[in-house]
PDB file of C-alpha atoms in Angstrom:
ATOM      1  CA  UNK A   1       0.000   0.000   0.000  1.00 89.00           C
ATOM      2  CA  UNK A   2       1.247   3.762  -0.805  1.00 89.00           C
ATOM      3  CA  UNK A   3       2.062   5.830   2.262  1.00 91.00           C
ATOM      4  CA  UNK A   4      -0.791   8.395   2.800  1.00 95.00           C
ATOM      5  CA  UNK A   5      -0.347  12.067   1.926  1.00 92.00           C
ATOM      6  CA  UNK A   6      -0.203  12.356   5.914  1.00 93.00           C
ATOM      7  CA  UNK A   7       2.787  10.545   5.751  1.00 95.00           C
ATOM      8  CA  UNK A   8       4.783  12.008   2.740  1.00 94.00           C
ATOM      9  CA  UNK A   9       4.555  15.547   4.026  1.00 93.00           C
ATOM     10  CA  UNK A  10       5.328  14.530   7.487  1.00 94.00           C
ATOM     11  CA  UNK A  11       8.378  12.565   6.237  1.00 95.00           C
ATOM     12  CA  UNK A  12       9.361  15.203   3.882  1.00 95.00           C
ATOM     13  CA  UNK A  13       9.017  17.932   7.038  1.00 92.00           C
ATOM     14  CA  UNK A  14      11.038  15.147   9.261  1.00 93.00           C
ATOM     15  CA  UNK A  15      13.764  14.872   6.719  1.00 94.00           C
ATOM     16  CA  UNK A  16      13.991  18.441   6.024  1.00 94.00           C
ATOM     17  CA  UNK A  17      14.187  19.428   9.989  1.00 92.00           C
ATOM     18  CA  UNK A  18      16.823  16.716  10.369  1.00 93.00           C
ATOM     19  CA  UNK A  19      18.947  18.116   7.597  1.00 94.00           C
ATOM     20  CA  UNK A  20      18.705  21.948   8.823  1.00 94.00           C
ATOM     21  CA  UNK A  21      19.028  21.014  12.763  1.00 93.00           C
ATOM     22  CA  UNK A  22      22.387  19.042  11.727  1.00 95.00           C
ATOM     23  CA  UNK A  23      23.644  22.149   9.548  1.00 96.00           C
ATOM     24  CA  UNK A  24      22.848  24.133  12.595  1.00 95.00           C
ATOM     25  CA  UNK A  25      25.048  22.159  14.822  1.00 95.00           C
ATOM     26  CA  UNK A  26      28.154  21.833  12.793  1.00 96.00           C
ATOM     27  CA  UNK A  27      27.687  25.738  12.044  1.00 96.00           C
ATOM     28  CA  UNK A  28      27.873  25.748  16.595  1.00 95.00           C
ATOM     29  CA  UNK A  29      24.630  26.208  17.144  1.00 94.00           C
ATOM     30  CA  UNK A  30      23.925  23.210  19.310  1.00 92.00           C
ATOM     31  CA  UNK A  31      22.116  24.883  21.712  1.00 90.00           C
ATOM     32  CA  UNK A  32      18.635  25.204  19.560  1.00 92.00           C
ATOM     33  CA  UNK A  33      16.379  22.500  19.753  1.00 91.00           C
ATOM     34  CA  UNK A  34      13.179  21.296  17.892  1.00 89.00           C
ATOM     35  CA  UNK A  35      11.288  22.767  20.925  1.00 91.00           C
ATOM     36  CA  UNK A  36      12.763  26.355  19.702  1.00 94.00           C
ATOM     37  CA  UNK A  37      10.693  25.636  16.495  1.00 91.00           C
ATOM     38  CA  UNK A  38       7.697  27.121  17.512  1.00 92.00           C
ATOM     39  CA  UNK A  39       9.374  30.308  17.651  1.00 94.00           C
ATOM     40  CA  UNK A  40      11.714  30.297  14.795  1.00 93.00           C
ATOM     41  CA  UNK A  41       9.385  28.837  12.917  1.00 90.00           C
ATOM     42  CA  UNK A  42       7.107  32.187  13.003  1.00 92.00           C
ATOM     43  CA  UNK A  43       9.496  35.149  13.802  1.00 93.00           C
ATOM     44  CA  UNK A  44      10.442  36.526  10.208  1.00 87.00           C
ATOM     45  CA  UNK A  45      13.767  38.284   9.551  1.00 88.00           C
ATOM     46  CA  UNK A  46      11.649  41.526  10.510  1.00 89.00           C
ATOM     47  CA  UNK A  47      11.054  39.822  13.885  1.00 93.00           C
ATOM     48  CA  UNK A  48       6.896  39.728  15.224  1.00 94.00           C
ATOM     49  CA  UNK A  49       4.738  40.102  17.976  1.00 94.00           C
ATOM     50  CA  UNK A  50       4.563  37.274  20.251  1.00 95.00           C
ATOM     51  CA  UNK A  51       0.717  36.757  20.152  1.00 93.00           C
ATOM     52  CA  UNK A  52       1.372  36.479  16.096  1.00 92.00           C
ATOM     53  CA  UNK A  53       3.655  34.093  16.124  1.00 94.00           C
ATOM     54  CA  UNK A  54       1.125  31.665  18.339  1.00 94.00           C
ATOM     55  CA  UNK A  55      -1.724  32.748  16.177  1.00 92.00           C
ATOM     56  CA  UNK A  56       1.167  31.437  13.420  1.00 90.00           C
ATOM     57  CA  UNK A  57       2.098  28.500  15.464  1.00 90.00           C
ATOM     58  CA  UNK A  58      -1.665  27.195  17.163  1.00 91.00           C
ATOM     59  CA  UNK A  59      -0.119  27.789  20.654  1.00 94.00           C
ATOM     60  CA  UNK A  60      -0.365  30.136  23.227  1.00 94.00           C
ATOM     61  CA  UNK A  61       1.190  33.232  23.808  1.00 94.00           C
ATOM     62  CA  UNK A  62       2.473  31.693  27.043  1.00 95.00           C
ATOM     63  CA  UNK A  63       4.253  28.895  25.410  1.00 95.00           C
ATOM     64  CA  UNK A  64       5.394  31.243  22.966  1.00 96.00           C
ATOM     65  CA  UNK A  65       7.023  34.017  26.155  1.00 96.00           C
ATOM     66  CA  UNK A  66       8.407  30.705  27.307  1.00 97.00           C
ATOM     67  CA  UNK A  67      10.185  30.068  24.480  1.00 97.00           C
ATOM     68  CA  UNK A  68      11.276  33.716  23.808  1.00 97.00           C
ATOM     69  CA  UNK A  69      12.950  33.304  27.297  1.00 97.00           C
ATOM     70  CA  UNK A  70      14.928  30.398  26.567  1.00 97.00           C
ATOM     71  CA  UNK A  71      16.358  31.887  23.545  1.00 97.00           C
ATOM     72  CA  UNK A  72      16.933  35.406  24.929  1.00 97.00           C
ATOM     73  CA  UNK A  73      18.816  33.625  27.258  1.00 97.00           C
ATOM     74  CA  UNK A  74      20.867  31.689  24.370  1.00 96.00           C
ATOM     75  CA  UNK A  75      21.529  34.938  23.017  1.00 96.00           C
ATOM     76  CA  UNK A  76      19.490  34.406  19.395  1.00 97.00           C
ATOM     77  CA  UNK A  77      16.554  36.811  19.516  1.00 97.00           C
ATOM     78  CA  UNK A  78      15.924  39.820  21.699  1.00 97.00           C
ATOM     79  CA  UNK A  79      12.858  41.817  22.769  1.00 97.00           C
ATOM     80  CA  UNK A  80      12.242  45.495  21.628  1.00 95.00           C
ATOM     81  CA  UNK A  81       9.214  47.827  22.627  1.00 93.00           C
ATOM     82  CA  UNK A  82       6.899  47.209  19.668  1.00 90.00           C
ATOM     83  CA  UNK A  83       7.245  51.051  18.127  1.00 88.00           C
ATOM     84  CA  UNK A  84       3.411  50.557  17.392  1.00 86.00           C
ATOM     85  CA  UNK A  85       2.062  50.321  20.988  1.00 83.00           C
ATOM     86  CA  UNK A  86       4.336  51.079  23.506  1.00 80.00           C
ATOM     87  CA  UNK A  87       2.981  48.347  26.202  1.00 86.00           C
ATOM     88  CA  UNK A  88       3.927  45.102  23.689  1.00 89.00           C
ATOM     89  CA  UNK A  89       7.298  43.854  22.470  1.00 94.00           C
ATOM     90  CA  UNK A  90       8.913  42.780  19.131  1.00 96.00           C
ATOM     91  CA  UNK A  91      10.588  39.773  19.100  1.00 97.00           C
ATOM     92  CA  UNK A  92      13.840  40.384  17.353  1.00 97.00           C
ATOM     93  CA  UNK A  93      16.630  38.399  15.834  1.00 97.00           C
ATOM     94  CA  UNK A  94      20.265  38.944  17.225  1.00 97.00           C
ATOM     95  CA  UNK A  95      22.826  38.969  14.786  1.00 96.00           C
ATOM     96  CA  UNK A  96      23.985  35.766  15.922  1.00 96.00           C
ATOM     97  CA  UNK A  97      20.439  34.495  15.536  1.00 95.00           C
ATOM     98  CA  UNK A  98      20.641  35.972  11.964  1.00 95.00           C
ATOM     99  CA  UNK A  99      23.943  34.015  11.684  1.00 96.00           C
ATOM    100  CA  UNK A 100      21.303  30.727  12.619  1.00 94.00           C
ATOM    101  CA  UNK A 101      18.896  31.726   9.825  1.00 94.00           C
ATOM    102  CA  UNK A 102      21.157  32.047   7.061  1.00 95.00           C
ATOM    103  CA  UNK A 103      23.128  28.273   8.193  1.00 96.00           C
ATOM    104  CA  UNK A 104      19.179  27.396   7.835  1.00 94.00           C
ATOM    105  CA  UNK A 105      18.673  28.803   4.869  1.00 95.00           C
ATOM    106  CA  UNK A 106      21.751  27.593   2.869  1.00 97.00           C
ATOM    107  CA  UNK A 107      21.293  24.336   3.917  1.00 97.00           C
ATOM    108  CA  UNK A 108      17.291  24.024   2.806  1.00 95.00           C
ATOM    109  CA  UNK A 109      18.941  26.117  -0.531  1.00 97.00           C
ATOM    110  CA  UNK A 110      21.427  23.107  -1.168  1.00 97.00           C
ATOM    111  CA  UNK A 111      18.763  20.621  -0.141  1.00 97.00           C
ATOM    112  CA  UNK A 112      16.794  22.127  -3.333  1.00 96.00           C
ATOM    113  CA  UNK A 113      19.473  22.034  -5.607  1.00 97.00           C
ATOM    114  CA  UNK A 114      20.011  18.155  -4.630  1.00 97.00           C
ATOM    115  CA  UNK A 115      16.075  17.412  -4.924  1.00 97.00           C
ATOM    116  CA  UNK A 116      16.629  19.543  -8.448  1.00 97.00           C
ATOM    117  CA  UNK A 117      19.569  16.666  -9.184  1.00 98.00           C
ATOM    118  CA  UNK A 118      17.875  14.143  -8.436  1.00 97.00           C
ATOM    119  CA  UNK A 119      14.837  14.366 -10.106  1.00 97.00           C
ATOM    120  CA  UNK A 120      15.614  17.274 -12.783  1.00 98.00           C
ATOM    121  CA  UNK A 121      14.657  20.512 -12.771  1.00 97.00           C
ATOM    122  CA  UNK A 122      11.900  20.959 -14.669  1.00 98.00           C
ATOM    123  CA  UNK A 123       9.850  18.335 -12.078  1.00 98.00           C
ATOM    124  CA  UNK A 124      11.347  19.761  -8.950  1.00 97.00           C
ATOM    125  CA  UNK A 125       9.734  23.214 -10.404  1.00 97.00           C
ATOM    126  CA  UNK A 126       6.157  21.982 -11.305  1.00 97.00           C
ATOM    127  CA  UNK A 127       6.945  19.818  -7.121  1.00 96.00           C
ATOM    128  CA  UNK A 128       7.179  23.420  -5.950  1.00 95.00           C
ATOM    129  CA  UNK A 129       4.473  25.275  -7.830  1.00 95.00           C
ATOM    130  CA  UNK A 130       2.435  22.426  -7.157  1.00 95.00           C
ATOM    131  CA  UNK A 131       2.752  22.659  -3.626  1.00 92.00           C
ATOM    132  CA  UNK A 132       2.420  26.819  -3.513  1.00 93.00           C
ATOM    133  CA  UNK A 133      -0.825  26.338  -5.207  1.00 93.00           C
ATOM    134  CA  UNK A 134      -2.352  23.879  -2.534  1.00 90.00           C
ATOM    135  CA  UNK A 135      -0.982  25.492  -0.124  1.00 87.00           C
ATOM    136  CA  UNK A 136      -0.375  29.017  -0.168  1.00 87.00           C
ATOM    137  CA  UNK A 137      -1.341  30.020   3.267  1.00 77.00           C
ATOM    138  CA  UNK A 138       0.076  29.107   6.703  1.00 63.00           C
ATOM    139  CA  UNK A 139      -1.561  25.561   7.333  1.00 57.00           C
ATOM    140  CA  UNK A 140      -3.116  27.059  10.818  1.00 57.00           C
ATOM    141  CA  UNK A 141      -4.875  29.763   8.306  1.00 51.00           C
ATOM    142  CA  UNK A 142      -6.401  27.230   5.506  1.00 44.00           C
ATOM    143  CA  UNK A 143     -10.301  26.552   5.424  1.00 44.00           C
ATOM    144  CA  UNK A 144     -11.728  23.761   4.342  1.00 42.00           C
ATOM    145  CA  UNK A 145     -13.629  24.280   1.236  1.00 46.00           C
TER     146      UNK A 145
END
């Protein structure tokens, strides 16, 4: 029997965190961990609110503060007053968390090119437009039709 859809796309997500969360060791950044995905996940180079990124993430803001802390703490994001209303915060990248995002980044970009190898390019482009057109929103943001 084929896997399920379920399956593929939660393989393909497994396979894909493995890959970056290695990259991001070997580039010394052994102190994030999957449970810093919520987070990094939903912060944008821009950095966000944290009641958007557990909108973002289907959590609550609590878990989200939590999570803030422990990475304030490991010195990759930072907490600004939010220049929009002066009683919230922006959660910020430091430039070492920067650093982080562009060892993520590179390594999902050479992941890519490899998929691109492997199956040629012309497939691994109609893979991706395929996938943008089913989903183009944040999953937490789809409605059923």
């Amino acid at each position: 029997m084929p896997k399920s859809l379920q399956v593929l796309l939660r393989d393909a997500h497994a396979a894909v965190d493995a890959e970056v969360a290695a990259a991001a060791t070997r580039a010394g950044f052994s102190e994030l961990n999957p449970g810093h995905h919520v987070v990094l996940r939903n912060l944008g180079e821009l950095g966000a609110r944290p009641s958007e990124m557990a909108a973002a993430a289907g959590v609550t803001r609590q878990a989200i503060t939590k999570v803030v802390d422990d990475l304030e703490r490991r010195g990759v994001v930072r907490r600004e007053p939010d220049p929009v209303d002066g009683r919230g915060v922006v959660v910020r990248y430091t430039e070492r968390g920067l650093e982080g995002l562009a060892v993520a980044r590179r390594r999902m970009a050479a992941m890519e090119a490899d998929f691109s190898a492997r199956i040629g390019a012309d497939r691994w482009a109609e893979v991706r437009i395929a996938l943008e057109i089913l989903f183009p929103e944040h999953p937490k943001t789809v409605r059923p039709r």
